[in-house]
Short mmCIF file of C-alpha atoms and ligand atoms in Angstrom, two decimals:
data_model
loop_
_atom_site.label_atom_id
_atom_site.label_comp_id
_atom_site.label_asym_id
_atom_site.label_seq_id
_atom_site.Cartn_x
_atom_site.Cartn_y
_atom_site.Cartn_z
CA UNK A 23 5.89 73.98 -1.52
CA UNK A 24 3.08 75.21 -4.21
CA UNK A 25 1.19 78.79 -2.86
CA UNK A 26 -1.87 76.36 -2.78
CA UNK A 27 -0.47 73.99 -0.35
CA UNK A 28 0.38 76.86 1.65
CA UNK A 29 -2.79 78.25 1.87
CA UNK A 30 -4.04 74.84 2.52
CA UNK A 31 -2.20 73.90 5.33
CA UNK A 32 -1.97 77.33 6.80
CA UNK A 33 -5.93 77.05 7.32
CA UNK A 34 -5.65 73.45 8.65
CA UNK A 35 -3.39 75.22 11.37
CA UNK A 36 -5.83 77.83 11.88
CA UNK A 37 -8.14 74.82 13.15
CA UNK A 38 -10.69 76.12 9.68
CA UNK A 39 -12.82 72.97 8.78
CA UNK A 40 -10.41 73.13 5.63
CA UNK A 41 -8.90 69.87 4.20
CA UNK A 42 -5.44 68.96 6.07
CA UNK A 43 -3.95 68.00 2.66
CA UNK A 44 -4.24 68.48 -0.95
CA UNK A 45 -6.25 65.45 -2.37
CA UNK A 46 -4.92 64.32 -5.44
CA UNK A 47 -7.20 65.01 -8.72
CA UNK A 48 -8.28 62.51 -10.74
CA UNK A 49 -8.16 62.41 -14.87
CA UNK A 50 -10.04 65.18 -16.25
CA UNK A 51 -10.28 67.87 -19.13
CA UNK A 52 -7.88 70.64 -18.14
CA UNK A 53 -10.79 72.76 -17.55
CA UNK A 54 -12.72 70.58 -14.99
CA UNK A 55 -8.87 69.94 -13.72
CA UNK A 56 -9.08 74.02 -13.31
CA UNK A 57 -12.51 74.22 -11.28
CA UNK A 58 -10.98 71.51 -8.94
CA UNK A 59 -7.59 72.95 -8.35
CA UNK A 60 -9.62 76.87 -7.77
CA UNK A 61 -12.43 74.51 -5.74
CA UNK A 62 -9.31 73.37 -3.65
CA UNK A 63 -8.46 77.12 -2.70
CA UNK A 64 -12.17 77.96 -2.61
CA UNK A 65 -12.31 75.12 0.26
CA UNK A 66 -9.66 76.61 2.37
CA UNK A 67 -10.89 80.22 2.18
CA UNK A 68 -14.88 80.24 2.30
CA UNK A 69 -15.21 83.70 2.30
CA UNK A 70 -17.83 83.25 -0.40
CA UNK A 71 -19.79 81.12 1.54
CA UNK A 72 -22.53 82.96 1.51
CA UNK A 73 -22.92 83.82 -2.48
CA UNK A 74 -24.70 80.97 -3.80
CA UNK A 75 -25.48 77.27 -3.97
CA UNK A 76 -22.09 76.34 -5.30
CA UNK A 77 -19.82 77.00 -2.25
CA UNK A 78 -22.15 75.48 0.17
CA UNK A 79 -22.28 72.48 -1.79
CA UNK A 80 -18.32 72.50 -2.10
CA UNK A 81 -17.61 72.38 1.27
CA UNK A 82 -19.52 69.07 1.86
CA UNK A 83 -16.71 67.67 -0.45
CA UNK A 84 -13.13 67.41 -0.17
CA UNK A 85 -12.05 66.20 -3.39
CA UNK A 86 -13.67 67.52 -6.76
CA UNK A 87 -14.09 64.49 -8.90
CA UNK A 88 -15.26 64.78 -12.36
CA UNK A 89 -19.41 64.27 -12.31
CA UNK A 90 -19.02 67.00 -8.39
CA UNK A 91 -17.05 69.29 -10.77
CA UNK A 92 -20.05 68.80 -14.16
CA UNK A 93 -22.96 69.60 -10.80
CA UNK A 94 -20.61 72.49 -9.31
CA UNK A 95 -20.40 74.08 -12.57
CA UNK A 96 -24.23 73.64 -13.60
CA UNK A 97 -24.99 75.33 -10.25
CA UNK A 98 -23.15 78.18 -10.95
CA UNK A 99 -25.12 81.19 -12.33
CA UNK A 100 -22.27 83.21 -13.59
CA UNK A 101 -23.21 86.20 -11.39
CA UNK A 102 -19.47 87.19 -11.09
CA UNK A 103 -19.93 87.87 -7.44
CA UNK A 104 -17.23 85.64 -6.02
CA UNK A 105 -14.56 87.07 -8.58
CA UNK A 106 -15.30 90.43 -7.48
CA UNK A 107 -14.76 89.65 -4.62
CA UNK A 108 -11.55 87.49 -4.52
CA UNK A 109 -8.52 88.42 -3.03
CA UNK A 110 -6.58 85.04 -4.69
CA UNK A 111 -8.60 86.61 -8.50
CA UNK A 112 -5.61 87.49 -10.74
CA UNK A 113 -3.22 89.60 -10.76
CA UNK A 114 -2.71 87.50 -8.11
CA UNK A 115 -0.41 84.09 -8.52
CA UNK A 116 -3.46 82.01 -7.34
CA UNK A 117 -5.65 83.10 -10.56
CA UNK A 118 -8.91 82.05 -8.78
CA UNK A 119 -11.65 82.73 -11.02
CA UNK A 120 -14.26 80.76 -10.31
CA UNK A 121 -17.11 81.82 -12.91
CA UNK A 122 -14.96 81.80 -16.20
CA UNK A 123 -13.83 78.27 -14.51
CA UNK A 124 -17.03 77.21 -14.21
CA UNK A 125 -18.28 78.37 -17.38
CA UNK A 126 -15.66 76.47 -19.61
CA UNK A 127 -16.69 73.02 -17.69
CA UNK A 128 -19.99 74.06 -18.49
CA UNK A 129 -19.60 74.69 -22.09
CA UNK A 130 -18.36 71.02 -22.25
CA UNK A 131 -21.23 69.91 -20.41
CA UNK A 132 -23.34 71.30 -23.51
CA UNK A 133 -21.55 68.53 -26.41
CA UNK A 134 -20.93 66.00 -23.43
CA UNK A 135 -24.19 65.38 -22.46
CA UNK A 136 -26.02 66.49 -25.83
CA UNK A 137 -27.59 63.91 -27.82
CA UNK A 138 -26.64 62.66 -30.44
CA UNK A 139 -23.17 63.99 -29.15
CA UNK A 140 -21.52 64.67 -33.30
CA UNK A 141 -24.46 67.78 -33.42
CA UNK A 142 -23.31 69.05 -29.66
CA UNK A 143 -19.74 69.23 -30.60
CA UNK A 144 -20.44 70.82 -34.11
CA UNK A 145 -22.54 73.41 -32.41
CA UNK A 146 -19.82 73.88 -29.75
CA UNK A 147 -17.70 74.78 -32.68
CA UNK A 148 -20.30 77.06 -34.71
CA UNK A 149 -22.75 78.17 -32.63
CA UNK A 150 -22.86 81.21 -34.34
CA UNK A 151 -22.89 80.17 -37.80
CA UNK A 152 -24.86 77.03 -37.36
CA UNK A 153 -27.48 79.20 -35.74
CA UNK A 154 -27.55 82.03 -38.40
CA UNK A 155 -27.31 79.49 -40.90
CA UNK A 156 -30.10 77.41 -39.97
CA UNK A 157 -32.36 79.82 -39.58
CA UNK A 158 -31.21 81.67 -42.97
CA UNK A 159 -31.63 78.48 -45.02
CA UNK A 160 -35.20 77.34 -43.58
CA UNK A 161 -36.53 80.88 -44.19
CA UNK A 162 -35.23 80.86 -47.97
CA UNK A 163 -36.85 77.14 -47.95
CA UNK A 164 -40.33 78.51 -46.79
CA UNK A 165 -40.48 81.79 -49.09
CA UNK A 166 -39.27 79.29 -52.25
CA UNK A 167 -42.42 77.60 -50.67
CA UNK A 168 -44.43 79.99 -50.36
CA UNK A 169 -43.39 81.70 -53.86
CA UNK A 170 -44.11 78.09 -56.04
CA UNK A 171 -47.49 77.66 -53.33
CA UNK A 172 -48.94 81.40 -54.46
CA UNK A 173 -46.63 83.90 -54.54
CA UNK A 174 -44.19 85.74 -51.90
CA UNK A 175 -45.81 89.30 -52.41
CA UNK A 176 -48.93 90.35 -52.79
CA UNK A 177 -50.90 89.65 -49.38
CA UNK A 178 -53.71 87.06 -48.38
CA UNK A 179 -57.54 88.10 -47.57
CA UNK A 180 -57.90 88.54 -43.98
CA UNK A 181 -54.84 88.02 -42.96
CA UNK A 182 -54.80 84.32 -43.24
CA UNK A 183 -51.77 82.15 -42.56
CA UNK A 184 -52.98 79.07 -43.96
CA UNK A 185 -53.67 80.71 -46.78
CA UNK A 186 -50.29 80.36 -47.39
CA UNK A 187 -49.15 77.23 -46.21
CA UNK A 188 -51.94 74.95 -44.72
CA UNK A 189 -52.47 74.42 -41.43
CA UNK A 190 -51.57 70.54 -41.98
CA UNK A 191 -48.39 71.45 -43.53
CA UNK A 192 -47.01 73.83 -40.64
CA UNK A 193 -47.68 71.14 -38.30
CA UNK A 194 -46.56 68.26 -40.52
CA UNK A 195 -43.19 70.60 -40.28
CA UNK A 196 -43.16 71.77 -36.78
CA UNK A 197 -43.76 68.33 -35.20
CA UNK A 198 -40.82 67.06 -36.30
CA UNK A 199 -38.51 69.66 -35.08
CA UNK A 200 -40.43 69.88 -31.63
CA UNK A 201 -40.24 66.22 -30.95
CA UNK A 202 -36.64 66.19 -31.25
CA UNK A 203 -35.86 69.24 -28.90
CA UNK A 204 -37.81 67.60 -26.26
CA UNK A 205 -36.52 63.89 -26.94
CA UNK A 206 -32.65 65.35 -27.58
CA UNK A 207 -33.16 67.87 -24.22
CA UNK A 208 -34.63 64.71 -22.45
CA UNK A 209 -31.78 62.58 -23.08
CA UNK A 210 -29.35 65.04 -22.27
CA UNK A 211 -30.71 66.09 -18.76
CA UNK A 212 -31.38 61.91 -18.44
CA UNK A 213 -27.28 61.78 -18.80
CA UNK A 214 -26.41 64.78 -16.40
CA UNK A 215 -28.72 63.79 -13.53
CA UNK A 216 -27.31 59.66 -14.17
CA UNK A 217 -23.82 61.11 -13.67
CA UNK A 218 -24.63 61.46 -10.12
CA UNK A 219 -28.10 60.43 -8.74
CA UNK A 220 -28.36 62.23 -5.05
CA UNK A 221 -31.05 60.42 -4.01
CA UNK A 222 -34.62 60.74 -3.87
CA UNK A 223 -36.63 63.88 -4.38
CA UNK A 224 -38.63 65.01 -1.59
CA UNK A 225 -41.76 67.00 -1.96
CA UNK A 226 -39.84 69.92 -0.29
CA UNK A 227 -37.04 69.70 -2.23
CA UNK A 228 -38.96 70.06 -5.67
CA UNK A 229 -40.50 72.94 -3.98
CA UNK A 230 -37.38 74.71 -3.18
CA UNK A 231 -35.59 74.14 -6.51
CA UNK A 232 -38.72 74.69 -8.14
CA UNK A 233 -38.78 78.15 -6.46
CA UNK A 234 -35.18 79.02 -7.60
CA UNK A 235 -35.27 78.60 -10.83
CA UNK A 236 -38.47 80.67 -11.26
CA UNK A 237 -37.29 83.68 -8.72
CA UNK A 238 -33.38 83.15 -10.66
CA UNK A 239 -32.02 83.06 -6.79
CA UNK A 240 -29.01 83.39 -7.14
CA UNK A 241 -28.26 85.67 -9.46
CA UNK A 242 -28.77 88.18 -6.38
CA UNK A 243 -25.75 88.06 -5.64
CA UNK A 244 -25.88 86.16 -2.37
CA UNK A 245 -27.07 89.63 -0.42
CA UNK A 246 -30.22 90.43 -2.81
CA UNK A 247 -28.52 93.66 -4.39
CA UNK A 248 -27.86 91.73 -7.51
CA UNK A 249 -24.94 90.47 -9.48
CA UNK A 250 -21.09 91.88 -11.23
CA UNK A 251 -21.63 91.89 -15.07
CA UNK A 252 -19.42 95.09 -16.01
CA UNK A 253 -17.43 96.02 -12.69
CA UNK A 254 -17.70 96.20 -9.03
CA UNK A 255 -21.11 97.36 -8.80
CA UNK A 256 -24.11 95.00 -7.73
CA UNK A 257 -26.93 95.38 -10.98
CA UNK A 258 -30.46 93.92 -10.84
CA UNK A 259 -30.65 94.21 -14.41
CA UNK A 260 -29.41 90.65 -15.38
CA UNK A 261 -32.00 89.10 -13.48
CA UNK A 262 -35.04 91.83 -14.87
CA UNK A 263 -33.85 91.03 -18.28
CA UNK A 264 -33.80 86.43 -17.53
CA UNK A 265 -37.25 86.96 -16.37
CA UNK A 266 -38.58 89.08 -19.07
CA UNK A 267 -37.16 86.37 -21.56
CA UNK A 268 -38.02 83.46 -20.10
CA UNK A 269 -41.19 84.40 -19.14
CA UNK A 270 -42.17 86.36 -22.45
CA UNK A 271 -40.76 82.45 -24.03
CA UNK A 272 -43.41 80.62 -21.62
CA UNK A 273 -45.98 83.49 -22.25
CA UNK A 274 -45.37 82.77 -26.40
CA UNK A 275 -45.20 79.31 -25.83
CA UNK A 276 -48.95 79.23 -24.09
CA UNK A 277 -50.18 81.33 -27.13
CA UNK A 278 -49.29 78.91 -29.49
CA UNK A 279 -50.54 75.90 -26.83
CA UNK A 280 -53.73 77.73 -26.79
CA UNK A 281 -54.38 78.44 -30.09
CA UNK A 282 -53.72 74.53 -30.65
CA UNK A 283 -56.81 73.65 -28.16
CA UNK A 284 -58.79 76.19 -29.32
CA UNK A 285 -58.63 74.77 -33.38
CA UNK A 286 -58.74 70.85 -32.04
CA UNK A 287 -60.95 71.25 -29.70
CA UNK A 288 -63.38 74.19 -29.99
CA UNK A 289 -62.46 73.86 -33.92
CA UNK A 290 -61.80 77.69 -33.91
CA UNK A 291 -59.18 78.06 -36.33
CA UNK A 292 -56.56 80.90 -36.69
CA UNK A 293 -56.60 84.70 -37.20
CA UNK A 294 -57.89 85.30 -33.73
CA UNK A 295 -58.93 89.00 -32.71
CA UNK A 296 -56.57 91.08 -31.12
CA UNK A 297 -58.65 90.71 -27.64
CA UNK A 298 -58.76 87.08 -27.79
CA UNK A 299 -56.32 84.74 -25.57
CA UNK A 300 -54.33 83.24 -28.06
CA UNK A 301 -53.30 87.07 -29.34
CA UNK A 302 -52.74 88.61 -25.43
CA UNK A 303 -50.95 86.25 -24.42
CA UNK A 304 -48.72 85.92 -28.00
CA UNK A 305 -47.97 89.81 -28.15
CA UNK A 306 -47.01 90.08 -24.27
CA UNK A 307 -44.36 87.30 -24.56
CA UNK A 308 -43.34 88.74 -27.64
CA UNK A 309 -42.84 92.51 -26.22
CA UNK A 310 -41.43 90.62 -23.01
CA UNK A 311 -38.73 88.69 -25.19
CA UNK A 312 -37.85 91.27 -27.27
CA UNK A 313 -36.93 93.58 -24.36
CA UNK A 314 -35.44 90.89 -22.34
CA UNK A 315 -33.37 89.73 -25.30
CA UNK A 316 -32.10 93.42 -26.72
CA UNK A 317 -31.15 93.87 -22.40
CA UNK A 318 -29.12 90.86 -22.66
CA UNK A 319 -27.23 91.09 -25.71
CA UNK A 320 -26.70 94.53 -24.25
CA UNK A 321 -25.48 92.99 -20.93
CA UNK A 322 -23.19 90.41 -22.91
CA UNK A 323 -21.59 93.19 -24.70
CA UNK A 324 -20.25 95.10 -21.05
CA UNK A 325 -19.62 91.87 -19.49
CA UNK A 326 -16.04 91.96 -17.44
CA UNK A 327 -13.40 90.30 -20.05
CA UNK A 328 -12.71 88.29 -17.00
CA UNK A 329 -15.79 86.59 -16.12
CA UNK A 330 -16.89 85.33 -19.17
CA UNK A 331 -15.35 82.25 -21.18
CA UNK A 332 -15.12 84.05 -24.98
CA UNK A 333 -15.44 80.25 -26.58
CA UNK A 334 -18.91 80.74 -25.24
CA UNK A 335 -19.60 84.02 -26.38
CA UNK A 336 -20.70 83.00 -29.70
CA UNK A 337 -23.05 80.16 -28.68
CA UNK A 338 -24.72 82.72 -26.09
CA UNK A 339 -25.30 85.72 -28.40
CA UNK A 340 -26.52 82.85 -31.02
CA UNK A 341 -29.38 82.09 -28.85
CA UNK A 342 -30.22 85.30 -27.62
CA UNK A 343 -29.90 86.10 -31.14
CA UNK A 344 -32.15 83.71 -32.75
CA UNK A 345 -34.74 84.39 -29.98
CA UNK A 346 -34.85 88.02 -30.27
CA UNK A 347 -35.46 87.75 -34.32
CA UNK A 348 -38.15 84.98 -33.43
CA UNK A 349 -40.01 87.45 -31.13
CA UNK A 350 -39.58 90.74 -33.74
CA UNK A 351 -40.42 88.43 -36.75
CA UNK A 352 -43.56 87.30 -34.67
CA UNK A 353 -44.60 90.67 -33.60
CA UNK A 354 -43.91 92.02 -37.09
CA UNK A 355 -45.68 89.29 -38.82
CA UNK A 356 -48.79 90.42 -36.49
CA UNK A 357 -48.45 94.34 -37.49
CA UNK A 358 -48.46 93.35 -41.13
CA UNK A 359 -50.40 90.38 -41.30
CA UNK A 360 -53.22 92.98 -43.65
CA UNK A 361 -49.82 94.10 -45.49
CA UNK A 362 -48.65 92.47 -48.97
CA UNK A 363 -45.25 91.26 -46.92
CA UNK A 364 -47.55 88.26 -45.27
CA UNK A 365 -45.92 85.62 -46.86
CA UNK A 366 -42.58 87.05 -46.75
CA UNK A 367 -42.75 87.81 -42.84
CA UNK A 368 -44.41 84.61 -42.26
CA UNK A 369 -41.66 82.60 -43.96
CA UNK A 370 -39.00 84.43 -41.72
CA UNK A 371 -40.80 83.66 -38.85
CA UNK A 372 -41.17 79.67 -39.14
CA UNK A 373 -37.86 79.97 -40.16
CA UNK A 374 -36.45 81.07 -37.09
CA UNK A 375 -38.55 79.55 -34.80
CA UNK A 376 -37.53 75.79 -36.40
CA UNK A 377 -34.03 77.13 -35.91
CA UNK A 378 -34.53 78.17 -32.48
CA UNK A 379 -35.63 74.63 -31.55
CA UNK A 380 -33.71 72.48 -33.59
CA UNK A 381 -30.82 73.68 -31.56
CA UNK A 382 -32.00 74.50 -28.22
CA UNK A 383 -30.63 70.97 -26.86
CA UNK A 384 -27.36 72.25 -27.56
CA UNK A 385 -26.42 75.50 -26.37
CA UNK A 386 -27.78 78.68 -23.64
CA UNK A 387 -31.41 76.89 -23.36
CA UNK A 388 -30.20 73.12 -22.49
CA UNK A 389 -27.98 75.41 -19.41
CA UNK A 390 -31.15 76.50 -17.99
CA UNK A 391 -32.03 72.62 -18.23
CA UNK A 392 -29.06 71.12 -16.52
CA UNK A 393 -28.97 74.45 -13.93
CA UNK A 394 -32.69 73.63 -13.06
CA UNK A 395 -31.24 70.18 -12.62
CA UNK A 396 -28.27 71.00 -10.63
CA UNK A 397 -30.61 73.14 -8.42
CA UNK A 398 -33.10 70.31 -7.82
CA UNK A 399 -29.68 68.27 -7.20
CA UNK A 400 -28.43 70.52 -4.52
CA UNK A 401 -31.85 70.73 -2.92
CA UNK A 402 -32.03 67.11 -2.33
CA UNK A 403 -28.23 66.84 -1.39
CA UNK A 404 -28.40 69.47 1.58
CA UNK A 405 -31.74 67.32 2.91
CA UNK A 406 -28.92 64.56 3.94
CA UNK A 407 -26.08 63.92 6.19
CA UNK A 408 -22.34 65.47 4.84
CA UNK A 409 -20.78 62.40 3.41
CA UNK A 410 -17.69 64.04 5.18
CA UNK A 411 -18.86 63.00 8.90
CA UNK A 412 -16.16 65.37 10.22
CA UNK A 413 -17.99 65.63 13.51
CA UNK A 414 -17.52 62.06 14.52
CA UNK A 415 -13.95 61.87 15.39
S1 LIG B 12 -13.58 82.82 -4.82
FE1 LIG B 12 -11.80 83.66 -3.75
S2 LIG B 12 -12.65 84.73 -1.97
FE2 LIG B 12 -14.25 83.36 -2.75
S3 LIG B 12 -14.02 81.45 -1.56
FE3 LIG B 12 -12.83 81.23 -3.48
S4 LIG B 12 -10.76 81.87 -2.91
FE4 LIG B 12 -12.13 82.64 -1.34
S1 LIG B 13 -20.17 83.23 -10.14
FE1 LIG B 13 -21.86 83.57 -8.70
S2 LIG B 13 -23.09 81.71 -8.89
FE2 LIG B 13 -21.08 81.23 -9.77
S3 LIG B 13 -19.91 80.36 -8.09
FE3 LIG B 13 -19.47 82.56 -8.12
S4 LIG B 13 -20.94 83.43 -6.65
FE4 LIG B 13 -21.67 81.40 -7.18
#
């Protein structure tokens, strides 16, 4: 007899609400395979009950099919707490580790759902150098641009960006790339929530999932002290630095949404003052992301070599990466906009923000998609009777 059925039957004895026999696992990758054979333990043990959204949402199932293994593993947040805690974590012969698990089923949720799937796989494969890549080529394209438009060096009166490329070409370029992130992030979160449709969405449960993404619940570890990245100790500083980047991105994303209304509608075109709305709002997101970014990569770098799945590694620091030199480049660009680097920090600057979007469908940013989803799953799950009905015997 395996240690696992052990386990299992030795809490069925115990009279635990755990499963009275191993049920057999369908098909699946070897890594989804992996989260339901650990899911299995998990079930029997429940110590962990009280960590997150995952575990409570295990226990209304018995058997981990694929599409409860893709929602399992988009609920998890990585915060490491339930391998620090583990007594079944390795060295022991169960190997539990639930959030390196989780994060490999993840990673294949990234090309699996992606649309069109060829560019999910490729950047599964070169994150890194797709990223770097991308964003290296479309600057050189906008400084040969810029160089054949009016030169690369020399500076523009005022400060004026469409003074070197017009306002009609940025958007003629921009609108391209922006369409497809939304219609490529659309599809794929179309595909993850069709994989299993819990039913329908309450106005509560929007409200509660709405609140969890924004307040990053559970990466508090379950007990509010905050979550494992290095060791044993409970850090805050994972969550500080998620909120300063995603809300320095939303802060730099309203800049530029601004700044759009203000020249279509109040035809009150660009270099705004620095007291204006457009340029608050654009250098807070930008300090916020740059801090939040440089506290992440710094975070990724101590991360425990066990809780982290090192396929991913690349794809994560890509996209902390790109966003951190999209933020400096911005900020820079602002410094020296007077400067006779305009051009040259302006063509840096589109270049990594078209990079940052033509691949945000396919790595770190389409996560915080499907978790949002997962989270919005879960909240409309627990609303309804346990399929299990293991109180009607
Ligand atoms: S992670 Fe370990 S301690 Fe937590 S529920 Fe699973 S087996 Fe139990
Ligand atoms: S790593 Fe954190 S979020 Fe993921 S399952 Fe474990 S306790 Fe839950």
């Amino acid at each position: 007899m395996s240690p696992l059925d052990t386990l299992v039957r030795e809490a069925a004895s115990l009279g635990g609400a755990a499963p009275a026999r191993v049920i057999p696992i369908q098909p699946m990758t070897g890594s989804e395979a992996e989260v339901a054979r650990v899911l299995q333990i998990c079930n029997a043990c429940r110590y962990c009950e009280g960590f997150c959204a995952v575990f409570p949402a295990m226990t209304r199932r018995l058997d981990f099919a694929k599409n409860d293994v893709n929602f399992l593993a988009n609920l998890c947040h990585n915060c490491g707490a339930c391998l620090h805690a583990c007594q079944y974590a390795p060295p022991h012969e169960f190997a539990v580790n639930v959030p390196r698990a989780m994060a490999e089923v993840r990673l294949g949720t990234y090309s699996e759902y992606a649309w069109p799937p060829a560019l999910g796989r490729l950047y599964q494969r070169n994150g890194l150098t797709l990223a770097l890549a991308l964003a290296g080529g479309l600057a050189l394209f906008m400084m040969l641009a810029a160089a054949l438009h009016g030169g690369l060096w020399g500076g523009v009166e005022g400060g004026n960006f469409y003074a070197v490329f017009p306002h009609n070409l940025m958007v003629a370029l921009f609108a391209p790339v922006f369409l497809f992130a939304v219609l490529a992030l659309g599809i794929g979160v179309r595909r993850f929530w069709r994989s299993e449709v819990p039913g329908t969405a309450s106005a509560a449960a929007v409200a509660e999932a709405t609140h969890d993404v924004l307040r990053l619940k559970y990466l508090d570890g379950g007990h509010g002290e905050g979550c494992n990245n290095a060791d044993d100790r409970f850090t805050q500083a994972r969550r500080r630095f998620h909120h300063l980047t995603f809300y320095g991105f939303l802060l730099c994303f309203a800049a530029t949404s601004v700044a759009t209304l203000y020249h279509y509608l109040l035809d009150w075109p660009a270099p705004y003052g620095y007291t204006t709305l457009p340029k608050l709002l654009g250098i807070s997101g930008g300090v916020m992301l740059v801090v939040g970014t440089v506290g992440l990569f710094w975070l990724n770098l101590r991360r425990h070599a066990l809780q982290q799945d090192l396929r991913q590694r690349p794809m994560d620091r890509a996209f902390i990466g790109l966003l951190l030199l999209t933020a400096a480049s911005g900020l820079a660009l602002m410094v020296g906009k007077g400067s006779a680097a305009l051009a040259l920090l302006l063509s840096v600057h589109l270049g990594a923000v078209m990079a940052l979007f033509a691949t945000m469908p396919y790595g770190k940013f389409a996560h915080g998609i499907y978790r949002s989803a997962a989270l919005l799953k879960w909240a409309i799950e627990k609303r309804q009777p346990s399929r299990l009905q293991l109180g009607d015997d």
